[in-house]
Short mmCIF file of C-alpha atoms and ligand atoms in Angstrom, two decimals:
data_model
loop_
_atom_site.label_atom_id
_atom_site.label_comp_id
_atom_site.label_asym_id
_atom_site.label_seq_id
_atom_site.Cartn_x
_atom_site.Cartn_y
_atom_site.Cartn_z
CA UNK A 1 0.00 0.00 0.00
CA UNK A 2 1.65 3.42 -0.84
CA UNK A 3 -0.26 7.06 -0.16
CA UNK A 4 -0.17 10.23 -1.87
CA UNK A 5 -0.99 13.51 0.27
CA UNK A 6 -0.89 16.86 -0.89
CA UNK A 7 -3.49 19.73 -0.13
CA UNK A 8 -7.12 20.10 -1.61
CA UNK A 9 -6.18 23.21 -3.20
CA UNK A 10 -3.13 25.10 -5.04
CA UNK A 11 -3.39 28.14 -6.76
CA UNK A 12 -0.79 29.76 -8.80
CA UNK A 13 -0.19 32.91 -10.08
CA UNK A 14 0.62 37.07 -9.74
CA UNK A 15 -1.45 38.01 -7.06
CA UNK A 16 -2.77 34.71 -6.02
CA UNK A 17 -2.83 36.01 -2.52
CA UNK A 18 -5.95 37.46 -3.24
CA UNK A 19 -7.80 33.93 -3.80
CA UNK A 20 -8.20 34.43 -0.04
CA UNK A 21 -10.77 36.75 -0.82
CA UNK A 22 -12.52 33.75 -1.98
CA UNK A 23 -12.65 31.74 1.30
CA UNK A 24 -15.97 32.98 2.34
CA UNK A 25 -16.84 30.12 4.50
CA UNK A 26 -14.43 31.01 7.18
CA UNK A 27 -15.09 33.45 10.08
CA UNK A 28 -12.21 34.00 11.69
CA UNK A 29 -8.10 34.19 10.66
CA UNK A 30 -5.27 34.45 12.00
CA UNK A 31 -2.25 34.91 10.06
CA UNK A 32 1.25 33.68 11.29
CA UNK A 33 4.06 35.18 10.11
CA UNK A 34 7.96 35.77 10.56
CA UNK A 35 10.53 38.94 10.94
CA UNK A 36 9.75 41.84 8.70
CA UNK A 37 9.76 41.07 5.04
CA UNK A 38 6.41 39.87 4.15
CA UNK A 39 5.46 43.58 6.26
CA UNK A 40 7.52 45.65 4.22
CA UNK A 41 6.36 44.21 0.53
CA UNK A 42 3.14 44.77 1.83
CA UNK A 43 1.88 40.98 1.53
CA UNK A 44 1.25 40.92 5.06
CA UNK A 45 -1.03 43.22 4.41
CA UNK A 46 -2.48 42.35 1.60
CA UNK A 47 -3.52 38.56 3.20
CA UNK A 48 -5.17 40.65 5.67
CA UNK A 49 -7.17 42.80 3.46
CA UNK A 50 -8.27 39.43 1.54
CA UNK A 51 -9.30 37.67 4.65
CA UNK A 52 -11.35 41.01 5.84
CA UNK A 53 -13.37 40.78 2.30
CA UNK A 54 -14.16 37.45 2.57
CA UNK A 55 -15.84 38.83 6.31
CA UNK A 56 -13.74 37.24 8.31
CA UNK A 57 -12.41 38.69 11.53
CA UNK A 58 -8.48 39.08 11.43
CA UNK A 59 -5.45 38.86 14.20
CA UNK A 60 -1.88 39.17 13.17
CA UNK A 61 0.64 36.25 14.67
CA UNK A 62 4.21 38.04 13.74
CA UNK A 63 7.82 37.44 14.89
CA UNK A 64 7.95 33.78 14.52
CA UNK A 65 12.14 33.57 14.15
CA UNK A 66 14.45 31.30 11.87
CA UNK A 67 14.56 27.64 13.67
CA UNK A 68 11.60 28.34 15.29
CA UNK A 69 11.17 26.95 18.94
CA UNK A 70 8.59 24.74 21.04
CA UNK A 71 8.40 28.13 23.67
CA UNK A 72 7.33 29.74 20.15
CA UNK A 73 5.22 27.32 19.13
CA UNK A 74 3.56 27.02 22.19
CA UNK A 75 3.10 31.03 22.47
CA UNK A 76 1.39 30.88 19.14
CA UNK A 77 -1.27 27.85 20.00
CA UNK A 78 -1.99 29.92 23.11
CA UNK A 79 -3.00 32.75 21.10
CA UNK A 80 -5.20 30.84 18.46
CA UNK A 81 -6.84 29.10 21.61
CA UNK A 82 -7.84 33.05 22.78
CA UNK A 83 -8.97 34.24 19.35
CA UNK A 84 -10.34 30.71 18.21
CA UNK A 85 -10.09 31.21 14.85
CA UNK A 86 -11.08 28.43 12.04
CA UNK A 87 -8.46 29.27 9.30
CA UNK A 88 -5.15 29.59 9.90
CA UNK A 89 -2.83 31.56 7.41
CA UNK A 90 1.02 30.96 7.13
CA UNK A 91 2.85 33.49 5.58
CA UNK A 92 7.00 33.88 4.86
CA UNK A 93 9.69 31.28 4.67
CA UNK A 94 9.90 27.67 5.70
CA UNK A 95 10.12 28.54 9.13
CA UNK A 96 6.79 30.23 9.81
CA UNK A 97 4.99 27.84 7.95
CA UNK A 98 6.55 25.32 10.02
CA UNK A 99 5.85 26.86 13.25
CA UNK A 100 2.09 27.43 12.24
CA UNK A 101 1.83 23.92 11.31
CA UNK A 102 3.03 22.39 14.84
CA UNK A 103 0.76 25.49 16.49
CA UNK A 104 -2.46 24.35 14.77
CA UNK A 105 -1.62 20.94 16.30
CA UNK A 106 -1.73 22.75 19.66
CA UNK A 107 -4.55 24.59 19.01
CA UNK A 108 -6.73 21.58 17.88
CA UNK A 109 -5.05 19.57 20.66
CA UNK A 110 -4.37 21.42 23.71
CA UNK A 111 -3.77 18.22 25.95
CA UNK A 112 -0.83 17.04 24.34
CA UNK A 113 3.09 17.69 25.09
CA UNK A 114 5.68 18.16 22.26
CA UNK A 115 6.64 14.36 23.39
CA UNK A 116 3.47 13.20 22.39
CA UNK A 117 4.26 14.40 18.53
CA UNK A 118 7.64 13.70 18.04
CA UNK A 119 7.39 10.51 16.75
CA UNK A 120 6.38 9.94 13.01
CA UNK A 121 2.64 9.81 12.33
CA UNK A 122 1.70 9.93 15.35
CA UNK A 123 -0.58 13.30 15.20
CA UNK A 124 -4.00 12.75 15.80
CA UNK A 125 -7.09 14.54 13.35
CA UNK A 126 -7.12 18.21 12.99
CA UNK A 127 -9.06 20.17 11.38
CA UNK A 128 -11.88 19.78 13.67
CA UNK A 129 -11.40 23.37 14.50
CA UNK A 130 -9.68 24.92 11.63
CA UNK A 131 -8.20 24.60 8.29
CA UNK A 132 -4.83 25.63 7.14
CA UNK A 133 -3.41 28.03 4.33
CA UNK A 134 0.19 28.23 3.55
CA UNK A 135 1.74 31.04 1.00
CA UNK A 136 5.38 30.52 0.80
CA UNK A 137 7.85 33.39 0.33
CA UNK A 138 10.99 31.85 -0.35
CA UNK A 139 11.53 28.89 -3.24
CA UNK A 140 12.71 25.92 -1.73
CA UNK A 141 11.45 24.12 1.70
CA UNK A 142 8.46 23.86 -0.54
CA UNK A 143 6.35 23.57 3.43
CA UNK A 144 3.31 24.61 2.01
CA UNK A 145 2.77 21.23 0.49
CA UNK A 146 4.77 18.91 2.89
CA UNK A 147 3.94 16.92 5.49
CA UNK A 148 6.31 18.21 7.47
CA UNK A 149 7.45 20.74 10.36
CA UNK A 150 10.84 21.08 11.36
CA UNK A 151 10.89 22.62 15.37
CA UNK A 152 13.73 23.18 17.74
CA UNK A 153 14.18 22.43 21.33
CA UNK A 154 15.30 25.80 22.56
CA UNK A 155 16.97 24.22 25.62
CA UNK A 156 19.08 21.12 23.68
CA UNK A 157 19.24 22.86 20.18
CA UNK A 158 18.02 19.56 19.26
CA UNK A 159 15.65 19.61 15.74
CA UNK A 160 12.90 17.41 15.84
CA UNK A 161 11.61 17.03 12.34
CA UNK A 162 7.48 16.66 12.58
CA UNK A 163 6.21 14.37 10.25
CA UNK A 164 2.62 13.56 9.46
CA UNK A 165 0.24 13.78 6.68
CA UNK A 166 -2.29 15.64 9.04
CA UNK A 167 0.14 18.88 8.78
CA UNK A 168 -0.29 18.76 5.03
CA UNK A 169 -1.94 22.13 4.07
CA UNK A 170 -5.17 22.40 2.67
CA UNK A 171 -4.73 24.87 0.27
CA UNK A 172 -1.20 26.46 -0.86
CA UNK A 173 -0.90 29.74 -2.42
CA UNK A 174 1.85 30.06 -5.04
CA UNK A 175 2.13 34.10 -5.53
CA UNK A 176 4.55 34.99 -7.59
CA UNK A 177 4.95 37.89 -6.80
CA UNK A 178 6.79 37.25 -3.68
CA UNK A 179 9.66 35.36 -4.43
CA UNK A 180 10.55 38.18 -6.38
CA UNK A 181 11.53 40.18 -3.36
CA UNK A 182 14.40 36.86 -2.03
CA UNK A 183 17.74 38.19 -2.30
CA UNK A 184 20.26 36.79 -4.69
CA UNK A 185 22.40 33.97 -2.08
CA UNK A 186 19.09 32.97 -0.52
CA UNK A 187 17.57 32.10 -4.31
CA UNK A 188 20.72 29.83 -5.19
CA UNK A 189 20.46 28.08 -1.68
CA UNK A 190 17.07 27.43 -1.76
CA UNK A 191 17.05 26.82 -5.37
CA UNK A 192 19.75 23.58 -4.70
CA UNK A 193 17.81 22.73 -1.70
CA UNK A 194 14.87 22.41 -3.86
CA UNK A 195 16.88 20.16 -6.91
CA UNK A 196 18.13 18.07 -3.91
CA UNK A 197 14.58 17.82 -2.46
CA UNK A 198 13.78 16.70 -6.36
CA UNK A 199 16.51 14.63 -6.70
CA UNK A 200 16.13 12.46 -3.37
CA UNK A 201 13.13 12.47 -4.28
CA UNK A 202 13.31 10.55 -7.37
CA UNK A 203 16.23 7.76 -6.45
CA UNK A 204 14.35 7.22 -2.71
CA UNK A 205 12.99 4.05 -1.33
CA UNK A 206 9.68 5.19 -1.28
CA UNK A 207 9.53 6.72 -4.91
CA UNK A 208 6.19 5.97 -7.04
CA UNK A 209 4.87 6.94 -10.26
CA UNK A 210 3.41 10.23 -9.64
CA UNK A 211 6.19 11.09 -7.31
CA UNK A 212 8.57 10.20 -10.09
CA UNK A 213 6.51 12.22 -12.22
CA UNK A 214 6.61 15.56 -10.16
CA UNK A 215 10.33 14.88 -9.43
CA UNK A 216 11.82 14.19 -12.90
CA UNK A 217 9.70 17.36 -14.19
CA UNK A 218 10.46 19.64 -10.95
CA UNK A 219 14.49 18.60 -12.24
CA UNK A 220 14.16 19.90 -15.54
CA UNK A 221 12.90 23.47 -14.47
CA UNK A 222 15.19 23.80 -11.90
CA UNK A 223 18.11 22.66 -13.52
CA UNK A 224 17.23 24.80 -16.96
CA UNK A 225 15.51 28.54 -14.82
CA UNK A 226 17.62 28.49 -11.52
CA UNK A 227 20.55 30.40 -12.81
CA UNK A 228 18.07 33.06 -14.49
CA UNK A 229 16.28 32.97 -11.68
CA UNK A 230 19.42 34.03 -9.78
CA UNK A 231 20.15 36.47 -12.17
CA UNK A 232 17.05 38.46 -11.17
CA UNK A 233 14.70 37.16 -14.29
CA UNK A 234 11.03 37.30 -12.92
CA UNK A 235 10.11 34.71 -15.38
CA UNK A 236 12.46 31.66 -14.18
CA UNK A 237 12.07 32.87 -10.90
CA UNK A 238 8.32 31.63 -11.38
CA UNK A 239 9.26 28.77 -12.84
CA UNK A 240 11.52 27.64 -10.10
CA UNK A 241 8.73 29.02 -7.66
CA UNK A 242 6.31 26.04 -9.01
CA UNK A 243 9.20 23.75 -9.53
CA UNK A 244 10.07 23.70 -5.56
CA UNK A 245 6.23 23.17 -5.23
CA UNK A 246 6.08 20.06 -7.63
CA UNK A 247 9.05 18.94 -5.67
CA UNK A 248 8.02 19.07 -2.28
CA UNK A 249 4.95 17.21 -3.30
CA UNK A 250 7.37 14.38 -4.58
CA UNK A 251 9.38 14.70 -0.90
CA UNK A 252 6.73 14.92 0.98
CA UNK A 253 5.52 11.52 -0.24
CA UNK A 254 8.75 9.49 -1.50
CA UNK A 255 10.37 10.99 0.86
CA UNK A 256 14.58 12.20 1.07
CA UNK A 257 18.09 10.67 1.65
CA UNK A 258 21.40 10.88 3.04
CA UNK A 259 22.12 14.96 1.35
CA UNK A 260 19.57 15.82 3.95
CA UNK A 261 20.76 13.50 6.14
CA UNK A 262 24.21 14.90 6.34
CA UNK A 263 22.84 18.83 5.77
CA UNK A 264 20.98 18.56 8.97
CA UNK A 265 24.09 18.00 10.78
CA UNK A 266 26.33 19.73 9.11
CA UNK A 267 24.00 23.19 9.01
CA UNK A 268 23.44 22.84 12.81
CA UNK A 269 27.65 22.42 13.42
CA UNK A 270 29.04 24.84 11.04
CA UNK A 271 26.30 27.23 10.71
CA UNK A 272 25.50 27.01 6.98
CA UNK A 273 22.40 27.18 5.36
CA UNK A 274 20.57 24.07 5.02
CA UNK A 275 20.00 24.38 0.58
CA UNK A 276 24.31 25.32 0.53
CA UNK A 277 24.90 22.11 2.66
CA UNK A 278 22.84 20.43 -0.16
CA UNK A 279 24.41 21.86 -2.90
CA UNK A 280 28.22 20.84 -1.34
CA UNK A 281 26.86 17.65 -0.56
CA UNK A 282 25.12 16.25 -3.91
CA UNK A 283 27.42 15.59 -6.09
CA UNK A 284 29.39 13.42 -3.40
CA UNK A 285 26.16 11.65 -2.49
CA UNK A 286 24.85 11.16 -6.72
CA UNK A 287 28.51 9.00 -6.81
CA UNK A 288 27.64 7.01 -3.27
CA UNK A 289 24.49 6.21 -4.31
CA UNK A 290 24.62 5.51 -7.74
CA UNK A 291 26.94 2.46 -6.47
CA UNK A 292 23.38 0.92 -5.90
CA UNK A 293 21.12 3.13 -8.09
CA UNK A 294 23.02 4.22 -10.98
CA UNK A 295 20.03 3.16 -13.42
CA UNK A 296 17.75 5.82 -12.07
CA UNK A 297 20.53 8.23 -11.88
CA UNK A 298 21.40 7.60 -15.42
CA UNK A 299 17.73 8.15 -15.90
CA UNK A 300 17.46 12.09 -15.00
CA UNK A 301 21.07 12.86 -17.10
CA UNK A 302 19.30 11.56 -19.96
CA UNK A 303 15.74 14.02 -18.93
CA UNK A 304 17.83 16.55 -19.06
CA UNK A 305 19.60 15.79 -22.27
CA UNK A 306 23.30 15.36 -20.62
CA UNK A 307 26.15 13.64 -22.72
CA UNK A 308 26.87 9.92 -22.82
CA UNK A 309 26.01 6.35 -23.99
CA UNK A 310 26.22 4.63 -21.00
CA UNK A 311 24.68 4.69 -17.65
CA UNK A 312 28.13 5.08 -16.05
CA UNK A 313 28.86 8.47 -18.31
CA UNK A 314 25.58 9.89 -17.48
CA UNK A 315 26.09 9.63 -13.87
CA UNK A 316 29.43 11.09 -14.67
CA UNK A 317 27.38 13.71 -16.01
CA UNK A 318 24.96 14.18 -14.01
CA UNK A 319 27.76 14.65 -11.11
CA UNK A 320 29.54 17.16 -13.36
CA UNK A 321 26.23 19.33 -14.35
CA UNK A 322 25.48 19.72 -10.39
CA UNK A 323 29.57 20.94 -10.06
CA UNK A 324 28.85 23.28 -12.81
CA UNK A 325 25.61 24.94 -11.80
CA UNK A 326 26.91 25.51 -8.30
CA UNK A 327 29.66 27.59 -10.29
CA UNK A 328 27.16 29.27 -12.04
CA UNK A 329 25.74 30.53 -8.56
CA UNK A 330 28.45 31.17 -6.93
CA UNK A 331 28.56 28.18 -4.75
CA UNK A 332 31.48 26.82 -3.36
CA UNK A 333 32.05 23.30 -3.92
CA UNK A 334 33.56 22.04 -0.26
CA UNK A 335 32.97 23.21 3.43
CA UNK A 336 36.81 23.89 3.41
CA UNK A 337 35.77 26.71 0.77
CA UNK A 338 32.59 27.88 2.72
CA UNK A 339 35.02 29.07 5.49
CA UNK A 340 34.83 25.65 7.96
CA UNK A 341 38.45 25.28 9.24
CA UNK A 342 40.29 21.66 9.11
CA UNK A 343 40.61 21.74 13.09
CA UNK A 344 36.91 22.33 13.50
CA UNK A 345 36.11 19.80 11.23
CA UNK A 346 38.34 17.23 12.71
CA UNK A 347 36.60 17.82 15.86
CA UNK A 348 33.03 16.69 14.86
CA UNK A 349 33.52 14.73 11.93
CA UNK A 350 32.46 11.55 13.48
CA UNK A 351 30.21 12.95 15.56
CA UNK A 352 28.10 14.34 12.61
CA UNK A 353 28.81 10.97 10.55
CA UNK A 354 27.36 9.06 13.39
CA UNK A 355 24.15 11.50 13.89
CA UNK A 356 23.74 11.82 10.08
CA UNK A 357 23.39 7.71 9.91
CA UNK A 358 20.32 7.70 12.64
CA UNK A 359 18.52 11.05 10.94
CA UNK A 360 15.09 9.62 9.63
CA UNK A 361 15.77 11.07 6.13
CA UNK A 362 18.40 8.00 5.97
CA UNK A 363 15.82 5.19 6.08
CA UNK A 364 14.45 5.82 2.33
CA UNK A 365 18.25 6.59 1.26
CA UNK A 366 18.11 3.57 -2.02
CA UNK A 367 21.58 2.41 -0.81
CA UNK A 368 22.81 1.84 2.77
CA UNK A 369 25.28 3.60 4.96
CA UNK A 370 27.35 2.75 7.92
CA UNK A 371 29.10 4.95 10.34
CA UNK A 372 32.18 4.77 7.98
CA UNK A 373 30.58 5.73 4.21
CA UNK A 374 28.88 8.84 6.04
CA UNK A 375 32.91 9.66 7.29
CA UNK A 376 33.70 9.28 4.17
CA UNK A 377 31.29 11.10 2.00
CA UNK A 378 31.57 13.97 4.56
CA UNK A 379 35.82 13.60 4.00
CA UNK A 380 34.80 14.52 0.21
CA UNK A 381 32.28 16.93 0.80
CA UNK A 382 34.77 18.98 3.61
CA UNK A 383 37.90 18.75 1.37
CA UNK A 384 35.96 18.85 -2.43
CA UNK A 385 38.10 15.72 -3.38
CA UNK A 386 36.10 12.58 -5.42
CA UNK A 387 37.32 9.18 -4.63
CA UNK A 388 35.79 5.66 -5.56
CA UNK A 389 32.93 4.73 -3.05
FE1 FE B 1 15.68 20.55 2.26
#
């Protein structure tokens, strides 16, 4: 038995914002949101204006931080348990559509602990007292679709990735015109984060057909518009803005690998963001895996019209188009490069090559990995050297 999830509702397009105008049959919102930016385009206001047409009653949830925390997510179901509202809208980057996620849990659920969730699939219903909008502002974590909700424990700095299908959105909003506003480093890391997301995606245990489909498709746009999209062009920069979409929807169901295995640990140690750990990390991870997997690897070189005969070369290729595109953005292909010093690496190598083996993204990797392969695709990925795996 397999499952697809992915909301009721998507709608794509300038100004699709305004489809909230639309949602009639709700009485109440309130919209959760992060620092300043969605303020000072003016889409935080805008999602308020199109909630007060529809006639429903508003209250602004705003400050939610990068990482967010449990204390944060707990601060926000408090106030949704005052106003009692019966939509909730997510507005910004990953993280305050994460946070609103694990909130509405709260909210619906006021008797559980953060223990009581951490495990996967083990949320009970929602929706019993509201449903949930997401509009993302940034092109990558693709949350607005996903099943999942990544929280940190303010006391441990432990992450505890949320996973259930009940924290799937009900309807995403895909405006363009806000990922027009991301500056240019945060478009190339969230644009690799996304190809990874497609990527894992496609190779992963739990792959199916209409994952497959979203992921081999979500590759091609993001492989052919990320670079314009960079560059500023509003065009790609829509393109890509779908193409995340289409490959969170492939994530969220066939789920990820060891790249997000290892850039969970390494982001959290050396303070990089999570799409540049991808980006360092994928080509080293294509050559691991395709030990075990090279068919399917061979499989998107030839979608995207890469040289070669044989499945070998177009791994080869594959590995060398990823290299080449991080140029392209300015992307530095090691952690050595990206400022991480030998003697701080040396210090938690094994540490992170141990933690990286027992992240849950490492159970639908297509081949396995000890303690050592981990060492040693993180020995590749800190230096930027290839070897035979
Ligand atoms: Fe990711």
């Amino acid at each position: 038995m397999s499952r697809f999830t992915i909301p009721r509702d998507i709608f794509i397009g300038n100004g699709a914002i305004d489809e909230l105008s639309k949602l009639t049959q709700y009485k109440k919102a309130i919209i959760v949101t992060g620092g300043h930016s969605m303020r000072k385009g003016g889409f935080l206001q805008k999602a308020e204006d199109a909630c007060k047409k529809a006639g429903m009653e508003t209250k602004l949830f705003e400050g939610v931080m990068p990482d967010p925390t449990i204390e944060c997510v707990l601060d926000g179901a408090k106030a949704m348990q005052e106003f009692e509202p019966d939509l909730i809208v997510a507005i910004g980057g990953g993280s305050p559509l994460d946070a609103a996620k694990a909130m509405w849990v709260f909210y619906e659920h006021p008797e559980l602990t953060f223990q009581d969730i951490i495990d996967p699939f083990s949320i009970p219903r929602l929706r019993t007292k509201a449903d949930f909008v997401a509009i993302p502002s940034t092109s990558g974590t693709a949350s607005e679709v996903t099943a999942f909700s990544v929280i940190t424990d303010e006391k441990t700095k432990v992450k505890y990735p949320l996973a259930d299908y009940e924290i799937t959105p009900d309807i995403a909003i895909l405006d363009m015109d806000i990922p027009l506003t991301m500056p240019v480093s945060l478009t190339a890391d969230t644009g690799m984060d996304a190809l990874t997301h497609a990527i894992e995606a496609y190779v992963a245990s739990n792959h199916s057909y209409i994952s497959d489909a979203l992921a081999i498709h979500a590759i091609q746009i993001i492989y052919e518009s990320l670079f314009a999209s960079v560059q500023g062009n509003a065009e790609a920069r829509a393109r890509i803005h779908i193409a995340q979409c289409m490959a969170g929807m492939a994530f969220s169901n066939a789920l990820l690998g060891i790249c997000h295995s290892l850039a969970h640990k390494t982001g959290a140690q050396f303070d990089i963001p999570h799409g540049r750990c991808n980006a360092i990390l994928l080509p080293y991870v294509i050559e691991f895996n395709a030990v075990s997997e090279r068919e399917r690897y061979a499989n998107i070189g030839r979608s995207l019209g890469l040289p070669g005969q044989t499945d070998r070369q177009q791994v080869n290729s594959l590995v060398e188009a990823v290299e080449k595109l991080n140029r392209q953005l300015g992307i530095k292909q090691s952690y050595k490069e990206n400022g991480v010093s030998e003697a701080d690496y040396m210090k938690v190598a094994d540490f992170i090559a141990k933690e990286a083996v027992a992240d849950p993204c490492t159970a639908s990797n297509p081949r396995e990995t000890s303690v050592e392969d981990m060492r040693k695709i993180l020995d590749c990925a800190f230096f930027g050297k290839d070897v035979e795996f």
